[in-house]
Every structure is written in C-alpha cells, then in structure tokens.
Amino acid sequence: MKYVFVVLRANDNGQGGTFALYSLLCRHAKVSTIPNQHKTDEELTTYSRQTYEENSLAAKVKRWLEGRAYKKNCLLILVLIGTCTAIGDGILTPAISVLSASGGIRVQNQKMSTDVVVVIAVIILIGLFSMQHYGTDKVGWLFAPIVLLWFILIGTIGALNIHKYNSSVLKAYNPVYIYRYFQRGKSKSWTSLGGIMLSITGTEALFADLCHFPVLAIQIAFTLVVFPCLLLAYTGQAAYIICNKDHVVDAFYRAIPDAIYWPVFIIATLAAIVASQATISATYSIIKQAHALGCFPRVSVVHTSKKFLGQIYIPDINWVLMILCIAVTAGFKNQSQIGNAYGTAVVIVMLVTTFLMVPIMLLVWKSHWILVVTFIVLSLMVELPYFTACINKVDQGGWVPLVVAIAFFIIMYVWHFCTVKRYEFEMHSKVSMAWILGLGPSLGLVRVPGLGFVYTELASGVPLIFSHFITNLPAIHSVVVFVCVKYLPVYTVPVEERFIMKRIGPKNFHMFRCVARYGYKDIHKKDDDFEKMLLDRLLIFVRLESMMDDYSDSEDFTMMENKTERSSNALLLTGKAGSNTMCSTGDLSYSSQDSIVPAKSPLRGNSLTRYSAQTFGDELEFLNRCKDAGVVHILGNTIVHARPDSGIIKKVAVNYVYAFLRKACRENSVIFNVPHESLLNVGQIYYI
C-alpha cells in the first residue's frame, strides 16, 4: 500500500528512486549541494521553484531545510545511503532469484550436489549479463506474458494446496495471530522476520525501475493480479507445510503437482531472469541519475532504445555487477544467507524512502500534518521491526549489502566532494570580462581561422583554462564558443528549451557562450550531432540578434531554443534575403551578465544599427568560413590535490581515492565523443 498508492505518486515525471525524490526536493527548496545547481545555473533554468505563503507549513519546512549547510549534507547522505543500498539490491536480486530457481532441479534429483546447482546458476547469470547490451526492448515483449503466466500459476497452485491440504490456514488472516505468534516464540519469532522480509521484496525495485511503466498500470496490476496471487501462493505453501513439516526448506517446489512440475520450473526460471533484468536495469537507472547529478564518476551510458529513453546499458557497471553476483552466488551457495543479505538491503531502502517522503509530502504535496504523521507511523510500524530483525543477521550474510553500500558510498561521496570543491575553485578563479576586453578584438594573439569550442562547467564568466591556454599558446581561433553542458535535477529538459546562446563582449570579438541543459534521463547526442546543432543555433542567434539591433542598444541578450524554433524558418529566409524584418520583443529575454562593453566602443547607439545592417551578412559569411575551416574542442585536464596542510583523511580521499577514480573513469573527450585529431587538452593543478 505504501509504495503502490503513495510513493509511486512521488515520481519525477515518470521516474522513481531516491534520486528522483531528491530532485523533487531540489526544485522546491535550495537543498542541493551539487555544483550544477548554484545560483548562476538557477538564473539560466526555466524551472522556477514553487512559491509558498510565508506562514504556511510548507514555507516553514522550506526555511528549515535551507537554514544550515549540515542539513543539506545530511539530506544528501541519506539519499546516497538509499542509492548505494539499492545498488546492493541489484547485486543480490539476480543471485538469489536465479539460485532459488535453479534449486528446483535438485528437488527432483536428491543425489545432485549443491555445487552443480551453483554452477547452473552461475552459467545463467553469465548469460543474463552478457545479453544486457541488446537492451530490454529487444526481448521485453516476452516479459509480460512470462510474468503474467507465472502469477497465474503460483496463484492457482496456492488455491489448490489450500483446498487439498488445510483450508483452516485462512485463519491466519486474523490479526490476533500476530500477537499470539510473537507471544509464543518471543525472540525467535522476532528473528524470523528477517526471513519473512523476503515476501515483500521487489516493491523497492518497482519504484526504482518506474520509467518502464505508467503509474496507473502498476497500480492496477498490483491490485488485481500481483497481490492476490502472492497471497494465494504463500497461504497455499503454509497449508502444504502444515501437512508436510519436513519439507520446509524447499516447500515451494514440493508443493507443485508432479504433472506440471517441469513446466512450472521453466516458467520459474524465466520469471527469475525477468526479475533480475528489472533490478539490473533499475541499477543502471540509479547510476545514470547519480552520474548526471555529479555524484558518480563518468561512465559510458548506451541508450538501447530509440523509443524509450529509460532503457539504457552501462558496460562498466554491467561487468562489475556480474562479477559481484557470481561472487555472492558461489561464495554463499545457499539461499538462506543470501536471503539475510537481501532483506537487509531491501529494508534500508524502504526506510530511506519513508524518511524522504516526509519532506515531499509537506513541501511538494502540501499535505496536512496529520496525514504525514499517519503515513510515517504506519510505515515505521512495519519497517522498523523488520529492520531490527535483519540487523540481527548481519553476521549471517547481512554484511554483504552493507559492505557494498559502504564501498559505493565512499566512491560517490568522495567524487561529489571533490567535484564541488573543484567547481568552487573554478568559480573563484574565473577571469573577468574586463580583462578579456582589455586584450582587444584579437585577444592580444593571432586569430587563426576556425571555431574553438572551450568546454567549461561555468555558466558565466571566462574559465581559468582559457586564460591558461592563451597565456601559453600564441594563437586562438577566430570564433570562440564557451560550451557549458549542465545536467539539471529533472527527468528531462524539452528540446526546445535545451540551448541558451549569448554573445560575450562586442561583436568584433566573435565570442559566444552556449549552455546546453540536459535532464538526468536525456540522451547526450554524439559529437557530430551536438556540434551541428550548436552551430545551427549560433547562426540563428546571430540572425535574430541583427534583427533586434534595429531597435535596441543592447548587444547582449539571452535566446532560448524554444523562442527561435517558432521563427527559425522565417529567420532563414531573412538571412538569405538580407531583409530588415522586425521580430517581437516578447520572444526574447535580456541579461547583462556577460555584457561589459567599453564606454568608447564604436558599437553603440546609431552606429550599432548601421553595423548590424551593413555587416550582418558579412558576419554570417565569416561564421560559415570558420565552420568550413574546422572545429577544435578545447577541454580542461585538471589535476586535483589536497592542500599540504590538509588532514590525513582529506589527503587520502583527494590524492588517492579521487585520483584513482579520475584515472579509472572515462575522460571528457570520450563522454563527448570528441575526435582526437580535433582535441586540445589544457592541463592545470587545483589545490583544494
């Protein structure tokens, strides 16, 4: 009920998981510590935060969250804990699902050793992970029939067992038996909750893998199919165990009638593969979200479907998951210890989701505090007993997800910390526009033909790598474009709102800025497409700017792609005809952020209009000539070190852990698909 009817409503445009909840909070309060969400970026985004009445409960919660930096850090740590534990869930689900399904072979052949079952499970796991690069859209059409058939089978078998063995088992639905169970077994009954936890696993993965299905479809399916069939299956197994107490270990397979045993075994194995596929794809989604929000090292993300943006494949993570799954399966060899580990991972994710839902309900939904209290009390009444029971089994296999979560947490937090510090250093070290303007139109160097794309994380100002570059090299390209790729904490940025173009300085400097904004599920186009799209927007920007100059003194304004999309055809005709057609000011918004023009600039007043009318065609021709001359991509290759006076923990984290992650992860040139013959790396050292 918690997940299907409450938590699923807290999706971020169809996306689930702890990072989706975090993105909702980021858009309604200034709680983000991620460098992509600093003030300069907020000014460039069209996603305005919701306003609240000053004395409302939502406003008080908003002020409380924004009050201290440690609260933002605690919120981020909570999100990372849930994320890292969910990754551990992605390792354990394939292991326990495939191993339990393979165990059905041994039920019919008692002489078969456990090692044979483990080998079969490992072979299935290798095949499963090896097929991931094909994408779920290639085989996804098989998933629904398999899962539907699976639930119908287990529900039918459960009903038959209830009728055949002991229908009085239905008394167990009386809540009085909960009290009697704990009264009779006491500590043993409490410990048994760690195993019972497995009966509700999968709901947390359902939310993390939400991108593949509509919320309403999941609610209908779980209400009408999944939940009733699971109740019948578990109740039927209980009825069978009452009459066959020696078959507790493998009651599921032994309760299957002999006539349909092998068909059910095949369907069970296929259903285990489908379940494993779901958690693996959910893990990819989680890693993609963390990477897009600056909390995970750069990895290659392959989109396996042209229709569904959520279907992705991450090769590096895939092989890591496969190795860990095989290690868990071969290391434990039995389902009970893996089950203990599985339950620990699941209950931690559930607890994190519950705590994150509280500010969501108060701040985003503006729910009444009584509803919020009711939700958290009912959730914790179920989850805290399971949590304490699972923690008691840490030494029996429950330590596995904790170790995995700690390892991924260290990676994520160190990467996030160093990324934030590096961004702050770049913000404070950026070069002023006054210094650039003081160099003159040639920037004090030789302007060679061509376009130079300078990649930077800064959305304003001139990055330090540019001054470092022109200080050491005697030439710079005739046209310079500062490219800033930003990932916002939203599911997707519409294509028509993706690009923001502006001019830096006077027109004869030929310097521009482009901010390309992506959501954490958007496809980053390959370099050829991205480069072509950027050049097209640059040409449209120049055309629109020339039209604005006819009645405006401003030579710096912002243009969003959605504004130009509606008039792009007209602009293309205007450019060809050289017309002085005017356009509406309602399609433009102004910004003076990078506009620093010398007082004696000849490009002012009436002379500006004359410059625009006379040289508009020349500038377009000039840009086309530079485009034909070639494009060079200039990337910063930054080495980050801890200051000599830093503590030992910081030195280890920055100089060793972060340095190792930087070497192990993919370079920016790989992420942007920049060809080596067009790449220039600018190296420098930052001390944080």
XYZ file of C-alpha atoms in Angstrom:
688
model
C 0.000 0.000 0.000
C 2.828 2.390 0.843
C 4.610 2.002 -2.479
C 1.735 1.356 -4.870
C -0.662 4.028 -3.619
C 1.594 6.681 -2.025
C 5.249 6.529 -3.063
C 4.521 5.979 -6.758
C 2.773 9.363 -6.799
C 6.072 10.999 -5.840
C 7.644 10.201 -9.191
C 9.660 12.758 -11.104
C 7.910 12.852 -14.478
C 7.623 9.076 -14.512
C 10.986 8.388 -12.868
C 11.428 6.747 -9.482
C 14.147 6.007 -6.969
C 15.779 8.024 -4.225
C 17.400 10.466 -6.651
C 14.006 11.205 -8.199
C 12.716 12.128 -4.729
C 15.820 14.244 -4.200
C 15.279 16.076 -7.494
C 11.742 16.976 -6.428
C 13.075 18.488 -3.222
C 15.806 20.350 -5.113
C 13.221 22.067 -7.272
C 11.107 23.141 -4.323
C 13.889 24.175 -1.937
C 17.531 25.213 -2.180
C 18.830 21.985 -0.683
C 21.157 20.845 -3.451
C 24.891 20.712 -2.756
C 25.595 19.604 -6.326
C 27.653 22.068 -8.393
C 25.157 22.091 -11.261
C 22.661 23.822 -9.040
C 24.453 27.007 -7.991
C 22.882 30.395 -8.348
C 24.268 31.084 -11.802
C 22.608 27.937 -13.060
C 19.316 28.747 -11.414
C 19.218 32.008 -13.321
C 19.527 30.094 -16.595
C 16.838 27.498 -15.946
C 13.170 27.973 -16.690
C 12.154 25.608 -13.900
C 11.137 28.087 -11.243
C 10.619 26.902 -7.700
C 7.177 26.932 -6.202
C 6.284 29.898 -4.027
C 4.615 29.437 -0.683
C 2.719 31.568 1.749
C 5.042 32.989 4.357
C 3.446 31.301 7.356
C 2.390 28.019 5.751
C 3.747 24.694 6.941
C 5.455 24.173 3.585
C 7.254 27.516 3.928
C 8.457 26.603 7.412
C 9.771 23.245 6.186
C 11.477 25.007 3.258
C 13.186 27.521 5.553
C 14.238 24.734 7.931
C 15.837 22.701 5.132
C 17.621 25.744 3.719
C 18.709 27.001 7.122
C 22.050 25.261 7.603
C 24.557 23.590 5.301
C 24.728 20.496 7.503
C 21.016 19.842 6.863
C 21.642 19.788 3.110
C 24.595 17.450 3.643
C 22.532 15.150 5.852
C 19.824 15.021 3.197
C 22.386 14.184 0.520
C 23.953 11.493 2.729
C 20.513 9.963 3.297
C 19.897 9.904 -0.467
C 23.300 8.328 -1.114
C 22.670 5.664 1.529
C 19.418 4.691 -0.157
C 21.049 4.777 -3.581
C 24.063 2.691 -2.589
C 21.906 0.123 -0.808
C 19.668 -0.107 -3.873
C 22.788 -0.899 -5.926
C 23.496 -3.715 -3.468
C 19.930 -4.854 -4.051
C 20.728 -5.005 -7.761
C 23.565 -7.409 -6.971
C 21.618 -9.681 -4.632
C 18.349 -9.969 -6.588
C 19.844 -11.834 -9.583
C 21.871 -14.022 -7.234
C 19.001 -15.190 -5.024
C 16.395 -15.306 -7.825
C 18.465 -17.420 -10.195
C 19.879 -19.632 -7.432
C 16.426 -20.352 -5.965
C 15.014 -21.122 -9.413
C 17.927 -23.447 -10.210
C 17.365 -25.263 -6.937
C 14.278 -26.848 -8.447
C 16.494 -29.305 -10.325
C 17.817 -30.713 -7.060
C 14.310 -31.294 -5.672
C 13.622 -33.943 -8.314
C 17.142 -35.356 -8.032
C 18.196 -35.542 -4.393
C 21.581 -37.054 -5.278
C 22.627 -33.899 -7.111
C 25.166 -31.866 -5.153
C 24.785 -28.191 -4.262
C 27.833 -27.333 -6.356
C 26.050 -28.449 -9.532
C 23.128 -26.132 -8.724
C 25.573 -23.274 -8.123
C 27.333 -23.919 -11.438
C 23.996 -23.864 -13.282
C 23.067 -20.592 -11.556
C 26.439 -19.033 -12.477
C 26.008 -20.051 -16.133
C 22.550 -18.439 -16.205
C 23.935 -15.259 -14.595
C 26.756 -15.014 -17.141
C 24.248 -15.413 -19.963
C 21.944 -12.825 -18.387
C 24.609 -10.140 -18.039
C 26.089 -10.939 -21.450
C 22.749 -10.172 -23.091
C 22.321 -6.773 -21.455
C 23.869 -4.822 -24.323
C 20.970 -5.824 -26.590
C 18.570 -3.832 -24.412
C 15.252 -4.782 -22.878
C 13.288 -3.518 -25.887
C 14.579 -6.473 -27.951
C 13.235 -9.121 -25.554
C 10.825 -7.035 -23.498
C 7.815 -8.317 -25.403
C 8.393 -11.691 -23.695
C 8.452 -10.276 -20.165
C 4.745 -9.536 -19.719
C 3.468 -12.988 -20.840
C 6.076 -14.742 -18.686
C 5.262 -12.741 -15.567
C 1.501 -12.984 -16.083
C 1.722 -16.756 -16.599
C 3.956 -17.011 -13.541
C 1.456 -15.258 -11.256
C -1.465 -17.236 -12.608
C 0.438 -20.498 -11.963
C 1.517 -19.719 -8.411
C -1.943 -18.349 -7.551
C -3.677 -21.436 -8.936
C -1.247 -23.838 -7.236
C -1.732 -21.976 -3.967
C -5.524 -22.231 -4.192
C -5.275 -25.968 -4.956
C -2.992 -26.527 -1.951
C -5.377 -24.652 0.330
C -8.249 -26.848 -0.817
C -6.181 -30.066 -0.778
C -4.258 -29.829 2.483
C -5.746 -27.488 5.058
C -8.277 -24.721 4.391
C -8.178 -23.699 8.056
C -4.926 -21.907 7.231
C -7.108 -18.964 6.154
C -7.475 -18.170 9.859
C -4.001 -16.691 9.629
C -5.539 -13.533 8.163
C -6.913 -12.756 11.618
C -4.550 -10.128 13.142
C -4.907 -11.796 16.546
C -2.477 -14.464 15.376
C 0.244 -11.822 15.001
C 0.101 -11.247 18.752
C -0.037 -14.974 19.511
C 2.906 -15.670 17.192
C 5.191 -13.230 18.991
C 3.900 -14.252 22.407
C 4.671 -17.894 21.730
C 8.029 -17.562 20.016
C 9.266 -14.311 21.594
C 12.844 -13.620 20.418
C 12.781 -16.442 17.849
C 9.604 -15.021 16.313
C 11.208 -11.585 16.118
C 14.325 -13.002 14.444
C 12.189 -14.854 11.916
C 11.058 -11.507 10.492
C 14.395 -11.373 8.678
C 13.262 -14.292 6.532
C 9.663 -13.136 6.232
C 11.057 -9.880 4.809
C 11.685 -11.704 1.531
C 7.940 -11.932 0.898
C 7.669 -8.185 0.252
C 10.931 -7.607 -1.603
C 10.696 -6.218 -5.095
C 8.484 -3.253 -4.255
C 11.514 -1.012 -3.730
C 12.910 -2.127 -7.100
C 9.491 -1.442 -8.613
C 9.813 2.235 -7.680
C 13.429 2.490 -8.849
C 12.554 0.940 -12.228
C 9.425 3.031 -12.700
C 10.471 4.507 -16.061
C 9.295 1.432 -17.982
C 5.638 1.541 -16.922
C 2.858 4.070 -16.225
C 1.906 4.515 -12.583
C -1.749 3.623 -13.190
C -0.800 0.384 -14.964
C 1.332 -0.676 -11.985
C -1.423 0.159 -9.509
C -3.982 -1.877 -11.456
C -1.616 -4.822 -11.976
C -0.539 -4.999 -8.344
C -4.064 -4.615 -7.012
C -5.804 -7.111 -9.307
C -3.056 -9.621 -10.146
C 0.163 -9.494 -8.142
C -1.108 -9.079 -4.591
C -3.967 -11.637 -4.753
C -1.733 -14.241 -6.435
C 1.028 -13.749 -3.867
C -1.457 -14.164 -1.002
C -2.752 -17.394 -2.523
C 0.793 -18.665 -3.163
C 2.082 -18.050 0.361
C -1.122 -19.275 2.006
C -1.012 -22.438 -0.131
C 2.597 -23.097 0.910
C 1.591 -22.670 4.551
C -1.219 -25.212 4.091
C 1.253 -27.645 2.498
C 3.796 -27.210 5.309
C 1.156 -27.966 7.961
C 0.814 -31.433 6.476
C 4.483 -31.832 5.399
C 6.613 -30.295 8.107
C 9.778 -31.984 6.827
C 9.617 -30.049 3.551
C 10.034 -26.557 4.962
C 13.333 -25.863 3.174
C 12.014 -26.444 -0.356
C 8.273 -26.171 0.216
C 7.642 -24.154 -2.945
C 8.828 -26.799 -5.405
C 7.488 -29.736 -3.371
C 4.025 -28.148 -3.281
C 3.832 -28.211 -7.093
C 1.796 -31.141 -8.501
C 4.011 -33.647 -10.316
C 2.042 -33.368 -13.551
C 3.058 -29.734 -14.106
C 6.344 -29.694 -12.205
C 8.758 -29.160 -15.106
C 6.634 -26.534 -16.930
C 6.405 -24.597 -13.660
C 10.168 -24.976 -13.170
C 10.830 -23.498 -16.627
C 8.436 -20.610 -16.014
C 10.006 -20.042 -12.578
C 13.483 -19.817 -14.110
C 12.270 -17.412 -16.802
C 10.468 -15.305 -14.170
C 13.684 -15.167 -12.115
C 15.533 -13.886 -15.190
C 12.850 -11.240 -15.756
C 13.045 -10.148 -12.113
C 16.823 -9.979 -12.334
C 16.572 -7.970 -15.550
C 14.284 -5.474 -13.822
C 16.682 -4.861 -10.925
C 19.704 -4.685 -13.232
C 18.033 -2.046 -15.398
C 16.973 -0.210 -12.225
C 20.621 -0.188 -11.126
C 21.624 1.316 -14.482
C 18.995 3.994 -13.982
C 20.269 4.769 -10.492
C 23.881 5.060 -11.687
C 22.801 7.301 -14.577
C 20.929 9.601 -12.201
C 23.879 9.765 -9.792
C 26.294 10.475 -12.637
C 24.082 13.191 -14.109
C 23.832 14.908 -10.728
C 27.579 14.878 -10.118
C 27.656 12.030 -7.583
C 29.294 9.295 -9.636
C 32.401 9.048 -11.855
C 31.975 9.389 -15.594
C 30.824 6.171 -17.228
C 29.644 5.373 -20.721
C 25.853 5.238 -20.976
C 24.441 3.415 -24.010
C 20.796 4.005 -24.909
C 19.463 0.731 -26.264
C 16.092 2.012 -27.448
C 15.130 4.901 -29.698
C 11.569 4.940 -28.345
C 12.152 4.653 -24.608
C 14.723 6.962 -23.026
C 14.791 4.938 -19.800
C 16.235 1.828 -21.438
C 19.980 2.192 -21.011
C 23.034 -0.002 -20.695
C 26.227 0.856 -18.794
C 29.008 -1.570 -19.819
C 31.362 -0.809 -16.910
C 28.662 -1.254 -14.272
C 27.304 -4.349 -16.024
C 30.538 -6.300 -15.667
C 31.055 -5.131 -12.078
C 27.553 -6.344 -11.206
C 28.174 -9.663 -12.941
C 31.408 -10.301 -11.023
C 29.793 -9.410 -7.693
C 26.696 -11.539 -8.428
C 28.838 -14.557 -9.278
C 30.956 -13.984 -6.165
C 27.861 -13.849 -3.932
C 26.297 -16.924 -5.572
C 29.453 -19.027 -5.476
C 30.526 -17.737 -2.065
C 27.341 -18.427 -0.096
C 25.976 -21.384 -2.108
C 22.701 -21.356 -0.149
C 19.631 -19.191 -0.269
C 19.301 -18.525 3.448
C 22.478 -16.451 3.798
C 21.806 -14.572 0.554
C 18.262 -14.031 1.837
C 19.622 -12.467 5.019
C 21.737 -10.090 2.953
C 18.846 -9.383 0.603
C 16.472 -8.489 3.417
C 18.970 -6.058 4.941
C 19.384 -4.198 1.648
C 15.644 -4.002 0.990
C 14.607 -2.744 4.404
C 17.250 0.015 4.390
C 15.981 1.252 1.023
C 12.429 1.210 2.369
C 13.396 3.214 5.447
C 15.239 5.830 3.375
C 12.207 6.161 1.099
C 9.945 6.676 4.117
C 12.135 9.456 5.533
C 12.402 11.197 2.148
C 8.641 11.062 1.689
C 8.097 13.258 4.748
C 9.534 16.496 3.230
C 7.967 15.531 -0.123
C 4.503 15.343 1.438
C 4.984 18.566 3.397
C 6.860 20.662 0.858
C 5.740 19.379 -2.550
C 2.266 17.988 -1.929
C 1.458 20.372 0.970
C -0.279 17.532 2.784
C -1.862 18.095 6.185
C 0.466 17.226 9.018
C -1.988 14.603 10.314
C -1.702 12.673 7.027
C 2.084 12.916 7.173
C 2.215 11.629 10.739
C -0.185 8.801 9.874
C 1.949 7.791 6.900
C 5.245 7.732 8.778
C 3.797 5.967 11.848
C 2.176 3.196 9.797
C 5.307 2.792 7.640
C 7.723 2.644 10.560
C 5.480 0.231 12.457
C 6.155 -2.270 9.677
C 9.689 -1.368 8.630
C 11.437 -0.863 11.985
C 10.649 -4.397 13.279
C 11.911 -5.849 10.001
C 14.999 -3.629 10.191
C 15.920 -4.748 13.718
C 15.369 -8.383 12.729
C 17.599 -8.033 9.654
C 20.345 -6.255 11.600
C 20.486 -9.238 13.957
C 21.509 -11.351 10.947
C 24.404 -9.167 9.820
C 26.895 -11.887 10.763
C 24.874 -14.471 8.790
C 25.183 -12.779 5.408
C 23.616 -9.410 6.117
C 27.044 -7.780 5.993
C 27.240 -8.145 2.209
C 24.915 -5.268 1.238
C 26.445 -3.114 3.961
C 29.947 -3.619 2.557
C 28.747 -2.972 -0.996
C 26.834 0.121 0.124
C 29.823 1.477 2.060
C 32.120 0.971 -0.938
C 29.753 2.763 -3.333
C 29.047 5.451 -0.721
C 32.752 6.252 -0.409
C 33.049 6.448 -4.202
C 30.004 8.699 -4.549
C 30.736 10.994 -1.624
C 34.421 11.474 -2.460
C 33.595 12.144 -6.098
C 30.852 14.596 -5.119
C 33.043 16.374 -2.552
C 35.974 16.851 -4.934
C 33.664 17.855 -7.789
C 32.044 20.546 -5.647
C 35.403 21.859 -4.417
C 36.801 21.927 -7.940
C 33.734 23.789 -9.181
C 34.003 26.321 -6.357
C 37.678 26.832 -7.173
C 36.849 27.434 -10.825
C 34.125 29.877 -9.843
C 36.549 31.930 -7.745
C 39.355 31.666 -10.300
C 37.429 32.642 -13.412
C 38.750 35.541 -15.443
C 36.824 38.789 -15.536
C 35.348 40.044 -18.775
C 37.150 43.340 -18.240
C 40.467 41.506 -18.640
C 39.276 39.881 -21.880
C 38.022 43.196 -23.241
C 41.307 44.810 -22.367
C 43.090 42.464 -24.763
C 41.219 43.906 -27.725
C 39.452 42.164 -30.626
C 42.447 39.923 -31.308
C 42.703 38.996 -27.608
C 46.351 40.033 -27.906
C 47.022 36.989 -30.065
C 46.831 35.794 -33.632
C 43.258 34.847 -34.569
C 43.534 31.793 -36.832
C 40.615 30.549 -38.975
C 38.268 28.082 -37.378
C 35.950 27.657 -34.396
C 37.173 26.831 -30.916
C 34.771 25.091 -28.536
C 36.020 25.664 -24.998
C 34.262 23.230 -22.641
C 33.699 24.529 -19.132
C 31.481 23.836 -16.146
C 30.908 27.550 -15.611
C 27.683 29.082 -16.837
C 29.080 32.626 -16.567
C 32.455 34.308 -16.832
C 35.574 33.089 -18.582
C 37.132 29.882 -17.220
C 40.689 29.818 -15.944
C 41.680 27.217 -18.541
C 41.061 29.771 -21.305
C 43.472 32.318 -19.824
C 45.915 29.485 -19.163
C 45.585 28.429 -22.803
C 46.119 31.841 -24.391
C 48.984 32.572 -21.995
C 50.936 29.558 -23.242
C 49.935 29.486 -26.913
C 50.359 32.373 -29.370
C 47.070 31.930 -31.246
C 43.374 31.427 -30.764
C 40.568 30.686 -33.195
C 38.634 33.400 -34.995
C 35.408 32.329 -33.266
C 35.398 31.144 -29.659
C 32.369 29.422 -28.103
C 32.349 28.597 -24.398
C 30.282 25.420 -24.108
C 28.761 24.528 -20.757
C 26.884 21.220 -20.517
C 24.610 21.188 -17.478
C 22.557 18.353 -16.041
C 19.578 19.667 -14.100
C 17.880 17.631 -11.336
C 14.860 16.973 -13.548
C 13.886 13.986 -15.640
C 14.213 15.741 -18.990
C 14.675 19.185 -20.486
C 12.483 19.727 -23.562
C 14.466 20.006 -26.769
C 13.036 23.440 -27.462
C 14.430 24.707 -24.132
C 17.771 22.930 -24.227
C 20.135 25.576 -25.613
C 20.851 29.056 -24.327
C 23.037 31.284 -26.516
C 24.552 34.653 -25.750
C 27.305 36.882 -27.054
C 30.303 37.822 -24.941
C 31.669 41.319 -25.471
C 31.489 43.366 -28.698
C 30.621 41.745 -31.991
C 34.075 42.057 -33.483
C 35.405 39.790 -30.707
C 33.349 36.877 -32.118
C 32.980 35.246 -28.694
C 29.847 33.400 -27.611
C 28.536 31.266 -24.800
C 26.308 28.205 -25.135
C 24.698 26.445 -22.193
C 23.301 23.030 -23.126
C 20.940 21.711 -20.469
C 20.055 18.057 -20.013
C 17.931 16.141 -17.557
C 19.334 13.025 -15.935
C 17.482 10.854 -18.454
C 18.213 12.860 -21.599
C 20.295 11.441 -24.398
C 23.526 13.386 -24.922
C 23.896 13.481 -28.663
C 27.062 12.260 -30.279
C 29.582 14.953 -31.023
C 28.678 15.272 -34.701
C 25.009 15.900 -33.932
C 25.774 18.075 -30.921
C 28.285 20.130 -32.896
C 25.899 20.592 -35.812
C 23.034 21.541 -33.532
C 25.188 24.072 -31.698
C 26.401 25.677 -34.935
C 22.838 25.917 -36.236
C 21.725 27.663 -33.052
C 24.695 30.004 -33.280
C 23.717 31.064 -36.811
C 20.078 31.555 -35.817
C 21.195 33.565 -32.798
C 23.251 35.910 -34.985
C 20.320 36.394 -37.369
C 17.892 37.138 -34.549
C 20.383 39.450 -32.862
C 20.776 41.509 -36.047
C 17.010 41.976 -36.175
C 16.958 43.104 -32.548
C 19.735 45.633 -33.138
C 17.417 47.653 -35.361
C 15.577 48.930 -32.298
C 17.750 48.112 -29.278
C 21.055 49.366 -27.944
C 21.668 46.120 -26.090
C 24.238 43.857 -27.641
C 23.876 41.019 -25.141
C 20.751 39.041 -24.599
C 19.648 35.504 -24.000
C 17.945 33.380 -26.579
C 16.322 30.065 -25.774
C 15.861 27.494 -28.442
C 12.122 27.353 -27.994
C 11.925 31.005 -28.925
C 13.884 30.522 -32.106
C 12.169 27.282 -33.085
C 8.929 29.069 -33.843
C 10.624 31.590 -36.115
C 13.569 29.602 -37.482
C 12.125 29.288 -40.964
C 11.431 32.994 -41.130
C 14.948 33.721 -39.899
C 16.491 31.515 -42.557
C 14.572 33.421 -45.238
C 15.549 36.704 -43.640
C 19.215 35.722 -43.678
C 19.091 34.852 -47.362
C 17.192 37.940 -48.403
C 19.058 40.360 -46.168
C 15.754 41.826 -45.042
C 15.388 44.136 -42.049
C 12.277 42.346 -40.806
C 11.492 43.075 -37.172
C 10.541 40.463 -34.559
C 8.549 40.680 -31.374
C 10.334 41.545 -28.130
C 8.101 39.054 -26.396
C 10.256 36.258 -27.814
C 13.399 37.463 -26.073
C 14.683 37.896 -22.538
C 17.629 40.088 -21.666
C 20.623 39.508 -19.460
C 23.606 41.750 -18.800
C 25.642 39.092 -17.070
C 28.408 38.986 -19.684
C 27.789 42.382 -21.220
C 30.813 44.566 -20.397
C 31.323 46.998 -23.228
C 33.916 49.825 -23.135
C 32.419 53.272 -22.846
C 34.072 54.390 -26.091
C 33.010 51.379 -28.061
C 32.107 52.301 -31.645
C 29.263 49.782 -31.475
C 26.852 51.992 -29.594
C 23.707 53.879 -30.429
C 23.036 54.601 -34.102
C 26.422 53.233 -35.168
C 25.358 49.861 -33.780
C 22.318 49.844 -36.053
C 24.473 50.710 -39.027
C 26.953 47.994 -38.082
C 24.146 45.460 -37.872
C 22.591 46.395 -41.198
C 25.901 46.562 -43.050
C 27.801 43.651 -41.611
C 25.077 41.135 -40.740
C 25.599 39.191 -43.938
C 29.361 39.515 -43.583
C 29.274 38.004 -40.096
C 27.209 35.039 -41.273
C 29.633 34.508 -44.115
C 32.505 34.846 -41.666
C 30.978 32.209 -39.364
C 30.424 29.842 -42.291
C 34.048 30.257 -43.394
C 35.220 29.482 -39.864
C 32.919 26.476 -39.788
C 34.439 25.195 -43.030
C 37.945 25.777 -41.637
C 37.232 23.267 -38.880
C 36.240 22.966 -35.233
C 38.673 22.362 -32.380
C 37.464 21.142 -28.978
C 39.411 22.544 -26.016
C 38.984 20.617 -22.780
C 40.483 21.193 -19.370
C 42.567 18.360 -17.931
C 42.541 19.218 -14.263
C 44.624 17.504 -11.581
C 43.183 17.952 -8.095
C 45.387 17.770 -4.988
C 44.706 18.356 -1.332
C 46.492 21.294 0.245
C 49.695 20.401 2.127
C 48.128 21.442 5.449
C 45.063 19.196 4.970
C 44.215 16.333 7.304
C 45.150 12.732 6.583
C 41.566 11.723 5.692
C 41.244 14.519 3.164
C 44.651 13.736 1.647
C 43.761 10.059 1.233
C 40.346 10.902 -0.220
C 41.601 13.536 -2.676
C 45.132 12.437 -3.577
C 44.454 8.718 -3.788
C 40.749 7.787 -3.962
C 39.680 10.665 -6.216
C 42.859 10.429 -8.291
C 42.261 6.723 -8.828
C 38.644 7.333 -9.826
C 39.728 10.038 -12.271
C 42.173 7.655 -13.925
C 39.743 4.759 -13.952
C 36.742 6.647 -15.318
C 36.255 7.861 -18.851
C 37.744 11.152 -19.970
C 35.620 14.085 -21.039
C 36.747 13.550 -24.612
C 35.214 10.066 -24.536
C 31.976 11.241 -22.939
C 31.576 13.980 -25.560
C 32.842 11.713 -28.383
C 35.451 14.272 -29.334
C 37.764 13.035 -32.122
C 41.421 13.030 -31.096
C 42.502 14.965 -34.168
C 40.233 17.852 -33.061
C 41.075 17.748 -29.351
C 43.246 20.089 -27.292
C 43.798 19.320 -23.601
C 44.734 22.175 -21.267
C 46.360 20.901 -18.072
C 46.460 22.628 -14.695
C 46.552 21.762 -10.996
C 43.957 22.734 -8.406
C 44.657 22.620 -4.673
C 41.549 22.168 -2.555
